[in-house]
Coordinates of C-alpha atoms in Angstrom, one line a residue:
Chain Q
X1 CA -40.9 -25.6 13.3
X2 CA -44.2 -23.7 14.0
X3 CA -44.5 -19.8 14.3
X4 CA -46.1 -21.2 17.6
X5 CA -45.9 -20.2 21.2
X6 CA -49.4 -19.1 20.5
X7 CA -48.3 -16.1 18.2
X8 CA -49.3 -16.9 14.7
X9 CA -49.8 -20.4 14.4
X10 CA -50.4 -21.2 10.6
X11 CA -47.0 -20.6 9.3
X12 CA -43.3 -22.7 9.5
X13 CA -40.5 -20.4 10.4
X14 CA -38.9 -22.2 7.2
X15 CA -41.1 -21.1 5.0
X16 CA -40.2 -17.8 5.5
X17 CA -38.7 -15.6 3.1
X18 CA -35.1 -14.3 4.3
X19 CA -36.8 -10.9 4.5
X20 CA -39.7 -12.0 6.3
X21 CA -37.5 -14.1 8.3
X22 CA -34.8 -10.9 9.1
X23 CA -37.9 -8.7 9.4
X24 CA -39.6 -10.7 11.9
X25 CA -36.6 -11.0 14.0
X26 CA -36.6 -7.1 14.3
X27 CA -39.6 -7.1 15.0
X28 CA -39.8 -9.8 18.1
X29 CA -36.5 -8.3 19.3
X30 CA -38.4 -5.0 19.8
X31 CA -41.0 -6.3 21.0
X32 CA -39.1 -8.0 23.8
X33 CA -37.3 -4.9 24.7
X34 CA -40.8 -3.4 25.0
X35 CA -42.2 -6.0 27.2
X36 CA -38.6 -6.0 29.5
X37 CA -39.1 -2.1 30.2
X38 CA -43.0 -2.3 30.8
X39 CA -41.6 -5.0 33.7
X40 CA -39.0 -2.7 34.8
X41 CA -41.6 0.0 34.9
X42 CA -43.8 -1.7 37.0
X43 CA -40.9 -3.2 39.4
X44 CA -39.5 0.7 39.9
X45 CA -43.2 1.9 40.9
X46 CA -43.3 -0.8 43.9
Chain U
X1 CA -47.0 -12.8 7.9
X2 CA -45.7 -9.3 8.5
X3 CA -49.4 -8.2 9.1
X4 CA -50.9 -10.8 11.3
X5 CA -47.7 -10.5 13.6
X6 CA -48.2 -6.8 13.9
X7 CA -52.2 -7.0 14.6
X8 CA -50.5 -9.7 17.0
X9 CA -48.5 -7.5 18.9
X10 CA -50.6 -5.0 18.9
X11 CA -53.1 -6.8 20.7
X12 CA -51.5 -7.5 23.4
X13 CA -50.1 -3.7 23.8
X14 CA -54.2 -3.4 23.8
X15 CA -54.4 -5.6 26.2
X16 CA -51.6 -4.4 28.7
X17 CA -53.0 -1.0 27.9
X18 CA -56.1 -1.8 29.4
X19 CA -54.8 -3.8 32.3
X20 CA -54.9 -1.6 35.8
X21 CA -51.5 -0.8 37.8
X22 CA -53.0 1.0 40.5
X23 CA -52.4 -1.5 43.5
X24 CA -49.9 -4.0 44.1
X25 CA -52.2 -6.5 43.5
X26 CA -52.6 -5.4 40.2
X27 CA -49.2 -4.8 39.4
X28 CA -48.4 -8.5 40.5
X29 CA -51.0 -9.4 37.8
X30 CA -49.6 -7.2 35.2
X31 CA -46.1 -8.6 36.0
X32 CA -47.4 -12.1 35.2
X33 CA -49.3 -11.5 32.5
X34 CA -46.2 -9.6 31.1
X35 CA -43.6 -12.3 32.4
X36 CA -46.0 -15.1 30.6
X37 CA -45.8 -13.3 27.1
X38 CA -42.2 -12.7 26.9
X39 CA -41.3 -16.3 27.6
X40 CA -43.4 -17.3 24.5
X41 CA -41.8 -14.1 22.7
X42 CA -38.1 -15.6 23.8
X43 CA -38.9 -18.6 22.8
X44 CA -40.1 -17.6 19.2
X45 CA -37.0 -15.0 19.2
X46 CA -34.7 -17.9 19.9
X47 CA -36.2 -20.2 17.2
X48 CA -35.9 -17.4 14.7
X49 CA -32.1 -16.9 15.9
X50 CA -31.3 -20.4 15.2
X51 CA -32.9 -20.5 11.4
X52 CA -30.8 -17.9 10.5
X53 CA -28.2 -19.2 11.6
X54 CA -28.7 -22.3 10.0
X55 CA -29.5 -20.3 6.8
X56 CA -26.2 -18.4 6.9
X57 CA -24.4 -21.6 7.7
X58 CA -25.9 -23.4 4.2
X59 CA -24.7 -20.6 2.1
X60 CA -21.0 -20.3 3.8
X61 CA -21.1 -24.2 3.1
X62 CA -21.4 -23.7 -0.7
X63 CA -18.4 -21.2 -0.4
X64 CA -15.6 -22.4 -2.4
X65 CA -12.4 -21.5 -0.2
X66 CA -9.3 -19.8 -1.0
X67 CA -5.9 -19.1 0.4
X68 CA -4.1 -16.7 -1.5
X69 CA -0.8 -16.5 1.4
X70 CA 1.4 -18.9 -0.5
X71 CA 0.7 -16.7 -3.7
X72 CA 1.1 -13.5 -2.2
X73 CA 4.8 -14.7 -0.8
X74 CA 5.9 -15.9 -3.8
X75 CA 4.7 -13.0 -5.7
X76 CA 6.7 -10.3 -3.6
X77 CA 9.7 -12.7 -3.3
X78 CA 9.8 -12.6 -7.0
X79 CA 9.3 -9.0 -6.9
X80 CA 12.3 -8.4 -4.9
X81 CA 14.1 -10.4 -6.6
X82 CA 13.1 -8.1 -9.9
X83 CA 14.1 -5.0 -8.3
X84 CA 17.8 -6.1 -8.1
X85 CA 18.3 -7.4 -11.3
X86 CA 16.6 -4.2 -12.8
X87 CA 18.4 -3.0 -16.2
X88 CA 17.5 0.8 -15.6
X89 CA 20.1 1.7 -12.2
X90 CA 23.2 1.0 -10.9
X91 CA 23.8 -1.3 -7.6
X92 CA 23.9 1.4 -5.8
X93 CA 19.8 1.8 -6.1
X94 CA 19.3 -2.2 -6.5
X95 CA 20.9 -3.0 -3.2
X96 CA 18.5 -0.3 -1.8
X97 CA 21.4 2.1 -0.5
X98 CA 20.0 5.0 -2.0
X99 CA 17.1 5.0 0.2
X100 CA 18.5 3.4 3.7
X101 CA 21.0 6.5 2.9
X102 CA 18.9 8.8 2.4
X103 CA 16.9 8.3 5.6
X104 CA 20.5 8.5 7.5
X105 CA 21.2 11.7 6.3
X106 CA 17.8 13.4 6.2
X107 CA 15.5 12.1 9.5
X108 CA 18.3 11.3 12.2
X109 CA 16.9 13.7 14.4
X110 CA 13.5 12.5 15.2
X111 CA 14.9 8.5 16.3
X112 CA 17.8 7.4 17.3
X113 CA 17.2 4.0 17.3
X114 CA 15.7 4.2 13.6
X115 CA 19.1 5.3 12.4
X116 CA 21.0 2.7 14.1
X117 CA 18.8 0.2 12.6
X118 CA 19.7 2.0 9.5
X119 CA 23.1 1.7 10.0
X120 CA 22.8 -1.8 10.7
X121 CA 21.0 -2.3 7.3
X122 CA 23.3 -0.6 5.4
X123 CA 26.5 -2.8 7.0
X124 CA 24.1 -5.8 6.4
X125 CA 24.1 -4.9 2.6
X126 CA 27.9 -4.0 2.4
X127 CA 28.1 -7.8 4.2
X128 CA 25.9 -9.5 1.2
X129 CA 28.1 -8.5 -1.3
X130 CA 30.7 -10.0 0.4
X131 CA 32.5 -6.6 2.4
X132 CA 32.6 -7.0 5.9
X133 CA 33.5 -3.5 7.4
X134 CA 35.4 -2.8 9.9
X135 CA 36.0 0.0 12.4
X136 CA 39.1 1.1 10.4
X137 CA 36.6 2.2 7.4
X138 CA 34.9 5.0 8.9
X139 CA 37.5 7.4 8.1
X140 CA 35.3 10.3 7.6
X141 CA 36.3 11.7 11.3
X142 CA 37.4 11.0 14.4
X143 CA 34.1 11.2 15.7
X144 CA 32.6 8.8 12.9
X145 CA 35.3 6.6 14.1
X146 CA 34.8 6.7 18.0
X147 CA 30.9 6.1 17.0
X148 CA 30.9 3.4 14.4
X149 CA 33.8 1.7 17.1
X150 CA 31.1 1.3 19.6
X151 CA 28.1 0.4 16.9
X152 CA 30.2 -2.5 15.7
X153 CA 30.9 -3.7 19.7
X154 CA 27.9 -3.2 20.5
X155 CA 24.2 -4.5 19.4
X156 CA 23.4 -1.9 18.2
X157 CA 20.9 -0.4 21.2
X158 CA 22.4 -1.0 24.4
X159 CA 23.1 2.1 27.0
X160 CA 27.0 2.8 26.1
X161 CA 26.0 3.2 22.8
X162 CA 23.6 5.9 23.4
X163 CA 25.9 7.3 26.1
X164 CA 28.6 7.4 23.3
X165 CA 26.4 9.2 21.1
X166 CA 25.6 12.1 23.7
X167 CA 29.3 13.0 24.3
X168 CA 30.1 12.7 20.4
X169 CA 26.8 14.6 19.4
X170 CA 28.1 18.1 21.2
X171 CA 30.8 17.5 19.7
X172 CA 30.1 17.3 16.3
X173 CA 26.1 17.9 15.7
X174 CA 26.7 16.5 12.2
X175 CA 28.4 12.6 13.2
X176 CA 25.1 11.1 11.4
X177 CA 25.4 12.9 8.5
X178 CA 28.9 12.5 8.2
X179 CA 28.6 8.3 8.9
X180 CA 25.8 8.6 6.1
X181 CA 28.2 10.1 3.9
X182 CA 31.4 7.7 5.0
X183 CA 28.7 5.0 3.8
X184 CA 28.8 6.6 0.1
X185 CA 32.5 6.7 0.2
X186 CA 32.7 3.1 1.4
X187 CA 29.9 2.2 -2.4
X188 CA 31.8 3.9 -4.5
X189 CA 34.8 2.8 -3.1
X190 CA 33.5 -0.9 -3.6
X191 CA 31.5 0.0 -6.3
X192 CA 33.3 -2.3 -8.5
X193 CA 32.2 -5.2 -5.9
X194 CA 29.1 -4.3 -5.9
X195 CA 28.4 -4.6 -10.0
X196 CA 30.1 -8.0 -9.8
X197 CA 27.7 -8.8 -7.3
X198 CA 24.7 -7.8 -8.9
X199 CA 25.9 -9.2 -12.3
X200 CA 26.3 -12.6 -11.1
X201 CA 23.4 -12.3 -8.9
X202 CA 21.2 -11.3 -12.3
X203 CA 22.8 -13.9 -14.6
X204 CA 22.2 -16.5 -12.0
X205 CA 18.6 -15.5 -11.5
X206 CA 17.8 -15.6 -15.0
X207 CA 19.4 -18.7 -15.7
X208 CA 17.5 -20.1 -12.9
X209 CA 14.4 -18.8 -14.8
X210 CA 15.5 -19.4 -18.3
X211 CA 13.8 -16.1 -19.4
X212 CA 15.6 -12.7 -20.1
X213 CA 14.9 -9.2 -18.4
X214 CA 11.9 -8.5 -20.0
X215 CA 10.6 -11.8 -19.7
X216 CA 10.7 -12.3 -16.1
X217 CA 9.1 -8.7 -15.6
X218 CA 6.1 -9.8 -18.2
X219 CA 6.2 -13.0 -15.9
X220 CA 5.7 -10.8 -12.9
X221 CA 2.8 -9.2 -14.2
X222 CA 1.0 -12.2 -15.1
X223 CA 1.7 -13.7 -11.9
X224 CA 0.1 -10.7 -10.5
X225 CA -2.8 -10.4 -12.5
X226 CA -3.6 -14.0 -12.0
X227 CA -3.3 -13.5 -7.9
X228 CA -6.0 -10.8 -8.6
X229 CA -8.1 -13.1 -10.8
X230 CA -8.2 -15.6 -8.3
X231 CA -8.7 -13.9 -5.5
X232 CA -11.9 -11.9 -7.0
X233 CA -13.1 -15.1 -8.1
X234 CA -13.1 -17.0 -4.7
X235 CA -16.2 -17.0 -3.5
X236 CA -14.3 -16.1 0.2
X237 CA -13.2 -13.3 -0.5
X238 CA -16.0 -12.1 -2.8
X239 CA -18.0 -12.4 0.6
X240 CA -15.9 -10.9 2.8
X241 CA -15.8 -7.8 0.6
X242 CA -19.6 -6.9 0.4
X243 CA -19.6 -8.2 4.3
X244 CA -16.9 -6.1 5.4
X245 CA -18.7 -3.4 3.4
X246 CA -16.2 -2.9 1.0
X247 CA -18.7 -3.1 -1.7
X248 CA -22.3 -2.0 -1.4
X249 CA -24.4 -5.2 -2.4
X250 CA -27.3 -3.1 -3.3
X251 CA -25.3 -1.5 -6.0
X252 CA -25.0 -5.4 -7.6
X253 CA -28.6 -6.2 -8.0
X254 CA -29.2 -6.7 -11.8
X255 CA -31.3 -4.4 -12.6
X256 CA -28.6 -1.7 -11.5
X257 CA -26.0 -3.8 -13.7
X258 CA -28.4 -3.4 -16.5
X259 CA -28.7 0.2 -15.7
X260 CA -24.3 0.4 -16.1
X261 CA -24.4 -1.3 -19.2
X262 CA -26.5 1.3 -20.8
X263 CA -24.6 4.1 -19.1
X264 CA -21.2 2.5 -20.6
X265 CA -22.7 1.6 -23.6
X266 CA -22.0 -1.8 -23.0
X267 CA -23.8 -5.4 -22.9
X268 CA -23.0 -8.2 -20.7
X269 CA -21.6 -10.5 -23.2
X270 CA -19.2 -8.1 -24.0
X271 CA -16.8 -8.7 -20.4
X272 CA -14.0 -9.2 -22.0
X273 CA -13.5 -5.5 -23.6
X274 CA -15.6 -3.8 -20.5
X275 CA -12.1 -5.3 -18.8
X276 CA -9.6 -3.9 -21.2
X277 CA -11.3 -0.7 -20.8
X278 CA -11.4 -0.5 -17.4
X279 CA -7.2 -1.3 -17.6
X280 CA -7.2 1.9 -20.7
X281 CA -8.7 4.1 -17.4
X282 CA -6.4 3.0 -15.0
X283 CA -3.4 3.6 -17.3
X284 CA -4.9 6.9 -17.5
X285 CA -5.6 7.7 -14.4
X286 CA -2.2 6.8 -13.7
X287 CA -0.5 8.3 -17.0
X288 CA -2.5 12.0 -15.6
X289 CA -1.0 11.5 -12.0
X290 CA 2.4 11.1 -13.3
X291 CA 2.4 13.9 -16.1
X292 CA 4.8 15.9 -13.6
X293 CA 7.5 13.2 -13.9
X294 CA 6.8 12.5 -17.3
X295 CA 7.2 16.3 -18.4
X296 CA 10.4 17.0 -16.0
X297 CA 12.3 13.9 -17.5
X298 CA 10.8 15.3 -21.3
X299 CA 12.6 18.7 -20.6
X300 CA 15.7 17.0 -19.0
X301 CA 16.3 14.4 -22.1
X302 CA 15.7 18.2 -24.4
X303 CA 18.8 19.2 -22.4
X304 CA 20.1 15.8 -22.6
X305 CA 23.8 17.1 -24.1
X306 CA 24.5 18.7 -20.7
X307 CA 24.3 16.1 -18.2
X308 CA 26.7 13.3 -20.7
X309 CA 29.3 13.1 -18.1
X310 CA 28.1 15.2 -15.2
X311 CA 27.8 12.0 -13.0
X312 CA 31.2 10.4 -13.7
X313 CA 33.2 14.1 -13.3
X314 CA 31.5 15.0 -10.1
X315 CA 32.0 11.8 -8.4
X316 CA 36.0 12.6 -9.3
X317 CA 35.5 15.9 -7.8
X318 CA 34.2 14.0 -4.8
X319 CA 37.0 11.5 -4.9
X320 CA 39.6 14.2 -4.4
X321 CA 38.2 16.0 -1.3
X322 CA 37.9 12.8 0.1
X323 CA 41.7 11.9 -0.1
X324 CA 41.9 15.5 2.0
X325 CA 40.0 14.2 4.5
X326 CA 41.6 10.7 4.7
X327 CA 45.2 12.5 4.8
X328 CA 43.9 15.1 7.6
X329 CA 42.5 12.0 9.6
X330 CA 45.5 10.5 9.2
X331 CA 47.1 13.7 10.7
X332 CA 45.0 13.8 13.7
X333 CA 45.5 9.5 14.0
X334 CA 49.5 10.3 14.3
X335 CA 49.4 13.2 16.7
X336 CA 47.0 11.6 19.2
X337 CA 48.4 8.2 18.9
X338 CA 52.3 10.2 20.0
X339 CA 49.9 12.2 22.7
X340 CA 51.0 15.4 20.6
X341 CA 47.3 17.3 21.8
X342 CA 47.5 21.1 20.3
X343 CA 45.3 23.6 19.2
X344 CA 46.6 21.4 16.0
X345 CA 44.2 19.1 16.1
X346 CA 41.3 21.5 16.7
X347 CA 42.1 23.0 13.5
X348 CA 42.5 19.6 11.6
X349 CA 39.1 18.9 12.6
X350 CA 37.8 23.0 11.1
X351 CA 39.6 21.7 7.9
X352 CA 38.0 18.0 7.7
X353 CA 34.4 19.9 8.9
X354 CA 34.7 21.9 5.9
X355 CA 35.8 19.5 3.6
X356 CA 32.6 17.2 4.5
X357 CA 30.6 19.9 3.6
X358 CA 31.7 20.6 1.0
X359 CA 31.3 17.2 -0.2
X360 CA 28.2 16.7 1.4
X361 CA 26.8 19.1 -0.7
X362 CA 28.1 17.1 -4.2
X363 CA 26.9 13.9 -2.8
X364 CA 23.2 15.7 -2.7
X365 CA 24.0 17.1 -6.7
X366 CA 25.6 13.7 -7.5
X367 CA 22.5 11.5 -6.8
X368 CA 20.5 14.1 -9.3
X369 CA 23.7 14.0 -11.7
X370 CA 23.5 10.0 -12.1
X371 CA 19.7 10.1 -12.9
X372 CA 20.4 12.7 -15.5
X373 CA 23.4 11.1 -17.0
X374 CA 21.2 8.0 -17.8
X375 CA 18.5 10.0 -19.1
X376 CA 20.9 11.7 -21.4
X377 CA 22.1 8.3 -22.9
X378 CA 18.5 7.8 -23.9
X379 CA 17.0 7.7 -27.4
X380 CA 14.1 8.7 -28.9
X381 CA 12.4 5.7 -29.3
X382 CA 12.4 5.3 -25.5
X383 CA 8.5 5.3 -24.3
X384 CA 6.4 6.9 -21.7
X385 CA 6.1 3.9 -19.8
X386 CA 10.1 3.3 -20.4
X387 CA 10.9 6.8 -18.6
X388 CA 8.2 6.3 -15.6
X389 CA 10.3 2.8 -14.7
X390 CA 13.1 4.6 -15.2
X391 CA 11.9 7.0 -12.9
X392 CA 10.7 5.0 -10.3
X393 CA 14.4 3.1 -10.4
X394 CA 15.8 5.8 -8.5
X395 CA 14.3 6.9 -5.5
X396 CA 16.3 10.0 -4.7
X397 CA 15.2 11.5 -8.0
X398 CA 11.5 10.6 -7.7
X399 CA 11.7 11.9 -4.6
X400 CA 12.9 15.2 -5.2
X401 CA 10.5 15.2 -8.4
X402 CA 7.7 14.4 -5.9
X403 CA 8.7 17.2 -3.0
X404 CA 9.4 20.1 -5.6
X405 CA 5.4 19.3 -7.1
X406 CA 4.2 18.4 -3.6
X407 CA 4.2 21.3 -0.9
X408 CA 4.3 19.8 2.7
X409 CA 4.0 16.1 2.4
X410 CA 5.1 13.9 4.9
X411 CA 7.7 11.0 4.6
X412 CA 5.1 8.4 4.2
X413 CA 2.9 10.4 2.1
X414 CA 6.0 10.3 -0.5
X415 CA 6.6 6.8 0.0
X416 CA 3.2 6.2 -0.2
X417 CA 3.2 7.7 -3.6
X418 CA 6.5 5.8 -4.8
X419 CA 5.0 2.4 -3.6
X420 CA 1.5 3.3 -6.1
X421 CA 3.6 4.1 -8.8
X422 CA 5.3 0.8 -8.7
X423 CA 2.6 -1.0 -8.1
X424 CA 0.9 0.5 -11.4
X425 CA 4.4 0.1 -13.2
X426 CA 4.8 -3.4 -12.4
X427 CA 1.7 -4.8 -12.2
X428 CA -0.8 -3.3 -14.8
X429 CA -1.8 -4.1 -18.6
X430 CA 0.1 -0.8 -20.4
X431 CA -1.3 -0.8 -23.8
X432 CA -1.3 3.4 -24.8
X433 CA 1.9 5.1 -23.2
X434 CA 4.1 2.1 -24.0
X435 CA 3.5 3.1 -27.6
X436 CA 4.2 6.9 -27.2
X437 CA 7.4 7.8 -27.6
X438 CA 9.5 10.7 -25.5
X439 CA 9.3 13.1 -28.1
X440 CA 5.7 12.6 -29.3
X441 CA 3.0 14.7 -28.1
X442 CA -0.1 12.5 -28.1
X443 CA -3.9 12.7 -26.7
X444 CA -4.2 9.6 -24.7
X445 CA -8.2 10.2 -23.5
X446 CA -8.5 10.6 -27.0
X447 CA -6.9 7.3 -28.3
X448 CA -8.5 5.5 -25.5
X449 CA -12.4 7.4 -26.4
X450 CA -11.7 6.8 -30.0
X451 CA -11.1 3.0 -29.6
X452 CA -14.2 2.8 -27.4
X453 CA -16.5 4.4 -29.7
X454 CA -15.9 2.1 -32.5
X455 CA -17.5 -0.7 -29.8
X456 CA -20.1 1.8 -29.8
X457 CA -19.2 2.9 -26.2
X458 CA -21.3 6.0 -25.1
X459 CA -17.4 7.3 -23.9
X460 CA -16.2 10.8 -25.1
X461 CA -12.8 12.6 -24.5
X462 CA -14.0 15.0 -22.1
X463 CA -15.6 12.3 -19.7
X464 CA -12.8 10.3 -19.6
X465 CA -10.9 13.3 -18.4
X466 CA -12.9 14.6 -16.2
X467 CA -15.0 11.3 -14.7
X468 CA -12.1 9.0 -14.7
X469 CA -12.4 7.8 -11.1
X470 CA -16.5 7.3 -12.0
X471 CA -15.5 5.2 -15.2
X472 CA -13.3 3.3 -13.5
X473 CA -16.3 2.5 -10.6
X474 CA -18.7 1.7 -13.0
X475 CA -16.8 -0.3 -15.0
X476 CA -15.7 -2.1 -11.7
X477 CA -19.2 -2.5 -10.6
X478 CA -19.5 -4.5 -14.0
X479 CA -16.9 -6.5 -13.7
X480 CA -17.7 -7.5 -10.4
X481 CA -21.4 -8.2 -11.3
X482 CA -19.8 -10.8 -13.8
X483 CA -17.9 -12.3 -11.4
X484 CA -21.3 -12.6 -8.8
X485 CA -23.1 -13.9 -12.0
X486 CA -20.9 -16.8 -12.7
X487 CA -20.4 -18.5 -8.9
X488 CA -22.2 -20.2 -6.3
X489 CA -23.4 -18.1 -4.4
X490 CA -26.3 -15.3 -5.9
X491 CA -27.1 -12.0 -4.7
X492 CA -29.7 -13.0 -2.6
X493 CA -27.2 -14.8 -0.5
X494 CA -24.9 -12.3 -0.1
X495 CA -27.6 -9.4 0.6
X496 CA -28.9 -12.0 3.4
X497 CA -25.4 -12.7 4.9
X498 CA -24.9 -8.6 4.8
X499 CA -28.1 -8.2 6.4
X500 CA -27.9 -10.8 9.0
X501 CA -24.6 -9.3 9.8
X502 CA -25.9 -6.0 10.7
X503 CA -29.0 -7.9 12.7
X504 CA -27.1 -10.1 14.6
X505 CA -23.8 -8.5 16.2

């Protein structure tokens, strides 16, 4: 399975560590709160 | 990976950052741009969800399971079965009287429906050793009578019962005290019936088992110790406890179980006596918690000549103002049952009041007296460990030992405390106070730091008295270390399942 989707797309989601794996998750799952808000954001200014 | 990702998300907060929101045009365009990154981000979010899954899944696959019901069962059936063939008390205690008594006559005013359920397990007990009561033996009063007439009609909870109860109550303020005490008449009474029950009961058990006394409570112990074995060394359980956050993983790594070996002294091929220390700490944690009981019993068995038939004279004493109140009953049965009502039978009932007092209060001594008397029939060789079991074989005593040390504990506070002390009586390794006689004075943190420091142990007197509770950790933490050492799953696992159980709710 490739880190794909156009994010970083050298690595296999296997080959992860299980902290880079756990860390990562973190990571995406903040950023996708981040990215639902800025949409929010810009749906409460209209 | 960590770094390209975050130069990755942070170029596209760059990007959005410079993207204009001042039109709806524009905002439309941000939207979209927005929209198209998240569904990429979801995506990778959702692949990332499923390999740890898959992850966590391989190492609960390896997990070697264990159910320890069946065990557990067995082991408190056994127990049970231990208490009433117990060589240290008298029926009275085995049949578990003592405390279904005590709860009658001491905490009838908070639930009425406890009692009766106390009443019914005290009837229940008379019933297994083969006495089924009847309404004609609660002879205490007239009131006991009219009451116990309507518990054994009734189930025990129904409406006229209560009802019954509200008119008698007025009455007499004291009917559950006095049916408490009509049940101690009714033992003794039987008592006889009650010893052949217990006899045969023991011999039977024993036979059954082929062991003697001792034997079967040495069996106990083991079948104890190898339930707690077996359940630290299933790899289920050993899970569920750094999961559940009962243990700290992070304190198992092994560069921290290096670190307790040189605190202890100790090296890691040296398990075996790291265990038999940590059971040394635990008998003297447990030794130091009990010292009360252990002194009061010391200073009655210095007094011992006093108390040689205290028991046996007072429950004669008893035995006569009893036959009062039988005959004054009987009085009051004759003149109702001719309809001969007269301030007569008001002052029966002054007299029998009295008398139940009276006897009330050498019921409370006599419980105190019996414990006594048996300590007084001890000898010197008896042990420390002897006199705590003897202790803990009579729950009136320990309790009163318990509440004059204790100020303000509840009820299930001193159960609470009973039930530990059992526990630790029954079920652990006693190597130091079993060997310690009632009239020796010995150092026990000393005979326990001594031993250790010929294994080179960095242990002194003064710690184990004063860090017991931290020895006993860090010898724990050891032990357990051992155990994660020697299965299937390593500590990497286990810090991963921990982790992705705070990650993924």
């Amino acid at each position: 399975m490739l880190v794909g989707c156009g994010i970083v797309d050298d690595i296999k989601i296997k080959d992860f560590s299980n902290d880079e794996l756990l860390d990562t998750y973190i990571k995406i799952g903040s950023f996708i709160d981040f990215l639902n808000k800025e949409i929010e954001k810009v749906d409460s200014d209209e | 990976m960590s770094n390209s990702l975050d130069s990755k998300i942070k170029d596209v907060k760059d990007v959005l950052d410079s993207m204009p929101r001042n039109n709806l045009k524009n905002k439309n365009k941000y939207r979209d741009y927005v929209l198209n990154i998240l569904e990429k981000y979801n995506k990778f979010y959702h692949d990332l969800y499923l390999e740890i899954i898959r992850r966590r899944d391989d190492i609960l696959g390896k997990v070697k399971d264990y159910d320890g019901t069946l065990d557990k069962k067995m082991i408190n059936d056994y127990y049970k079965k231990l208490l009433m063939v117990n060589d240290r008390n008298t029926p009275y205690e085995k049949s578990g009287l003592d405390k279904i008594l005590y709860e009658i006559l001491h905490f009838y005013k908070d639930d009425f429906e406890g009692v009766n359920k106390d009443i019914r397990s005290a009837i229940e007990i008379f019933g297994l050793v083969g006495i089924k009561l009847q309404e004609r033996d609660f002879c205490y009063s007239p009131y006991v009578n009219e009451y116990m007439t309507m518990f054994m009609k009734s189930d025990g909870e129904d409406d006229s019962l209560r009802e019954c109860f509200d008119k008698l109550y007025w009455k007499c303020p004291d009917i559950i005290v006095h049916i408490g005490l009509n049940f101690k008449y009714l033992y003794y009474k039987n008592e006889k019936l009650f010893s052949k029950y217990f006899c045969n009961y023991k011999n039977d058990f024993l036979k059954s088992e082929s062991l003697n006394y001792n034997e079967v409570f040495s069996k106990y112990k083991v079948l104890v110790n190898d339930n707690n074995v077996n359940y630290l060394k299933s790899e289920d359980n050993l899970i569920k406890s750094f999961v559940s956050k009962k243990y700290n993983i992070l304190d198992y790594s092994k560069d921290k179980i290096l670190k307790y070996h040189m605190q202890l002294g100790s090296n890691s091929g040296d398990i075996d006596n790291i265990k038999k220390f940590l059971d040394l700490l635990v008998e003297y944690k447990n030794y130091f918690e009990y010292k009360y009981i252990i002194d009061d019993i010391k200073k009655l068995y210095k007094d011992k000549d006093k108390f040689k038939s205290s028991f046996r004279n007072k429950l004669k004493e008893i035995a006569k103002i009893e036959a009062k109140i039988i005959k004054l009953n009987k009085k009051i049965g004759f003149r109702a049952k001719f309809n001969i009502y007269s301030n007569k039978i008001d002052k029966l009932m002054i007299e029998i009041n009295s008398n139940i007092k009276e006897v009330s209060k050498l019921y409370n001594e006599l419980e105190i007296d019996k414990f006594k008397e048996y300590v007084s029939k001890l000898e010197d060789n008896v042990s420390l460990y002897d006199i705590l079991l003897i202790a803990s074989s009579y729950y009136i005593y320990l309790r009163s030992c318990i509440d004059n040390n204790f100020d303000g504990l509840s009820d299930i506070e001193i159960n609470d405390k009973i039930v530990n002390m059992q526990e630790f009586l029954f079920s652990s390794d006693i190597n130091v106070i079993n060997n310690i006689s009632i009239v020796e004075d010995r150092d026990v943190s000393l005979i326990i730091s001594d031993r250790y420091k010929l294994l080179r142990y960095n242990i002194t007197k003064d710690e184990i008295e004063n860090n017991v509770l931290g020895l006993i950790e860090l010898t724990k933490k050891i032990i357990l270390g051992s155990i994660l050492d020697n299965c299937n799953i390593d500590y990497e696992d286990i810090l991963f399942l921990c982790n992705v159980r705070d990650i993924i709710k």
